Amino acid sequence: MENPAFRLWNRMFPYVSSVAAGSDGMLYASSLGHGVYRIGPNGDWKAMDEMWPENVTVNRLICSGSEVTACTNSGLFTYKSDTC
């Protein structure tokens, strides 16, 4: 059976640049030109616009402890979260 959350991602973003899994079941994904998104265990997702400057391309995500770190075309950015 196909998971509806994956079908939604496939339609919204043609190119996912990185995915990182949090220890609590959250999934973080970045798409070139579309920022970073957090997907919950139930398939709900949220844009994390508050943590990224405009015009930043995320190449890689790393989730460790309570931090999500992104390697971008403008350097490294770290977001501290209770959900990672």
PDB file of C-alpha atoms in Angstrom:
ATOM      1  CA  MET A   1       0.000   0.000   0.000  1.00  0.00           C
ATOM      2  CA  GLU A   2       1.333   3.425  -0.934  1.00  0.00           C
ATOM      3  CA  ASN A   3       1.870   5.975   1.848  1.00  0.00           C
ATOM      4  CA  PRO A   4      -0.063   9.229   1.110  1.00  0.00           C
ATOM      5  CA  ALA A   5       2.636  11.367   2.773  1.00  0.00           C
ATOM      6  CA  PHE A   6       5.257  10.138   0.312  1.00  0.00           C
ATOM      7  CA  ARG A   7       2.911  10.726  -2.616  1.00  0.00           C
ATOM      8  CA  LEU A   8       2.474  14.344  -1.425  1.00  0.00           C
ATOM      9  CA  TRP A   9       6.233  14.937  -1.256  1.00  0.00           C
ATOM     10  CA  ASN A  10       6.747  13.492  -4.694  1.00  0.00           C
ATOM     11  CA  ARG A  11       4.255  15.921  -6.208  1.00  0.00           C
ATOM     12  CA  MET A  12       5.445  18.999  -4.330  1.00  0.00           C
ATOM     13  CA  PHE A  13       9.205  18.784  -4.735  1.00  0.00           C
ATOM     14  CA  PRO A  14      10.889  17.349  -7.800  1.00  0.00           C
ATOM     15  CA  TYR A  15      14.356  17.214  -6.212  1.00  0.00           C
ATOM     16  CA  VAL A  16      15.025  16.453  -2.542  1.00  0.00           C
ATOM     17  CA  SER A  17      18.599  17.396  -1.668  1.00  0.00           C
ATOM     18  CA  SER A  18      18.828  15.856   1.813  1.00  0.00           C
ATOM     19  CA  VAL A  19      16.880  13.956   4.465  1.00  0.00           C
ATOM     20  CA  ALA A  20      17.706  13.536   8.172  1.00  0.00           C
ATOM     21  CA  ALA A  21      15.781  11.538  10.789  1.00  0.00           C
ATOM     22  CA  GLY A  22      15.367  12.749  14.358  1.00  0.00           C
ATOM     23  CA  SER A  23      15.500  10.336  17.278  1.00  0.00           C
ATOM     24  CA  ASP A  24      11.845  11.070  18.125  1.00  0.00           C
ATOM     25  CA  GLY A  25      10.455  10.062  14.727  1.00  0.00           C
ATOM     26  CA  MET A  26      10.542  13.472  13.034  1.00  0.00           C
ATOM     27  CA  LEU A  27      11.915  13.609   9.506  1.00  0.00           C
ATOM     28  CA  TYR A  28      13.627  16.699   8.077  1.00  0.00           C
ATOM     29  CA  ALA A  29      13.904  17.158   4.317  1.00  0.00           C
ATOM     30  CA  SER A  30      15.316  19.902   2.123  1.00  0.00           C
ATOM     31  CA  SER A  31      14.557  20.606  -1.493  1.00  0.00           C
ATOM     32  CA  LEU A  32      16.691  22.863  -3.669  1.00  0.00           C
ATOM     33  CA  GLY A  33      14.995  26.227  -3.778  1.00  0.00           C
ATOM     34  CA  HIS A  34      12.173  25.215  -1.405  1.00  0.00           C
ATOM     35  CA  GLY A  35      13.797  25.297   2.060  1.00  0.00           C
ATOM     36  CA  VAL A  36      13.528  22.737   4.850  1.00  0.00           C
ATOM     37  CA  TYR A  37      10.435  20.846   5.962  1.00  0.00           C
ATOM     38  CA  ARG A  38       9.679  18.807   9.066  1.00  0.00           C
ATOM     39  CA  ILE A  39       7.472  15.726   8.729  1.00  0.00           C
ATOM     40  CA  GLY A  40       5.866  14.246  11.840  1.00  0.00           C
ATOM     41  CA  PRO A  41       5.233  10.549  12.525  1.00  0.00           C
ATOM     42  CA  ASN A  42       1.635  10.956  11.268  1.00  0.00           C
ATOM     43  CA  GLY A  43       2.721  12.430   7.932  1.00  0.00           C
ATOM     44  CA  ASP A  44       1.955  16.051   8.862  1.00  0.00           C
ATOM     45  CA  TRP A  45       4.577  18.471   7.559  1.00  0.00           C
ATOM     46  CA  LYS A  46       5.587  22.048   8.276  1.00  0.00           C
ATOM     47  CA  ALA A  47       7.845  24.468   6.441  1.00  0.00           C
ATOM     48  CA  MET A  48      10.670  25.627   8.709  1.00  0.00           C
ATOM     49  CA  ASP A  49      10.829  29.103   7.174  1.00  0.00           C
ATOM     50  CA  GLU A  50      11.745  30.760  10.471  1.00  0.00           C
ATOM     51  CA  MET A  51      15.185  29.149  10.523  1.00  0.00           C
ATOM     52  CA  TRP A  52      16.517  29.844   7.013  1.00  0.00           C
ATOM     53  CA  PRO A  53      17.537  33.138   5.416  1.00  0.00           C
ATOM     54  CA  GLU A  54      16.124  33.903   1.970  1.00  0.00           C
ATOM     55  CA  ASN A  55      17.902  32.578  -1.131  1.00  0.00           C
ATOM     56  CA  VAL A  56      19.799  29.856   0.752  1.00  0.00           C
ATOM     57  CA  THR A  57      20.155  26.480  -0.953  1.00  0.00           C
ATOM     58  CA  VAL A  58      20.397  23.570   1.486  1.00  0.00           C
ATOM     59  CA  ASN A  59      22.706  20.821   0.248  1.00  0.00           C
ATOM     60  CA  ARG A  60      22.800  18.523   3.280  1.00  0.00           C
ATOM     61  CA  LEU A  61      21.037  18.114   6.637  1.00  0.00           C
ATOM     62  CA  ILE A  62      22.341  16.463   9.800  1.00  0.00           C
ATOM     63  CA  CYS A  63      20.162  15.829  12.834  1.00  0.00           C
ATOM     64  CA  SER A  64      21.998  15.217  16.110  1.00  0.00           C
ATOM     65  CA  GLY A  65      20.520  15.468  19.574  1.00  0.00           C
ATOM     66  CA  SER A  66      18.352  18.580  19.630  1.00  0.00           C
ATOM     67  CA  GLU A  67      19.980  20.244  16.608  1.00  0.00           C
ATOM     68  CA  VAL A  68      19.355  20.265  12.872  1.00  0.00           C
ATOM     69  CA  THR A  69      22.427  21.493  10.991  1.00  0.00           C
ATOM     70  CA  ALA A  70      22.345  22.436   7.326  1.00  0.00           C
ATOM     71  CA  CYS A  71      25.235  22.764   4.911  1.00  0.00           C
ATOM     72  CA  THR A  72      24.224  25.534   2.505  1.00  0.00           C
ATOM     73  CA  ASN A  73      25.609  27.720  -0.246  1.00  0.00           C
ATOM     74  CA  SER A  74      25.972  30.443   2.441  1.00  0.00           C
ATOM     75  CA  GLY A  75      27.682  28.352   5.131  1.00  0.00           C
ATOM     76  CA  LEU A  76      26.471  26.219   8.033  1.00  0.00           C
ATOM     77  CA  PHE A  77      23.229  26.945   9.879  1.00  0.00           C
ATOM     78  CA  THR A  78      22.131  25.197  13.082  1.00  0.00           C
ATOM     79  CA  TYR A  79      18.606  25.108  14.460  1.00  0.00           C
ATOM     80  CA  LYS A  80      18.024  23.944  18.040  1.00  0.00           C
ATOM     81  CA  SER A  81      14.752  22.102  18.503  1.00  0.00           C
ATOM     82  CA  ASP A  82      13.011  19.939  21.074  1.00  0.00           C
ATOM     83  CA  THR A  83      11.804  17.707  18.243  1.00  0.00           C
ATOM     84  CA  CYS A  84      15.055  16.464  16.739  1.00  0.00           C
TER      85      CYS A  84
END
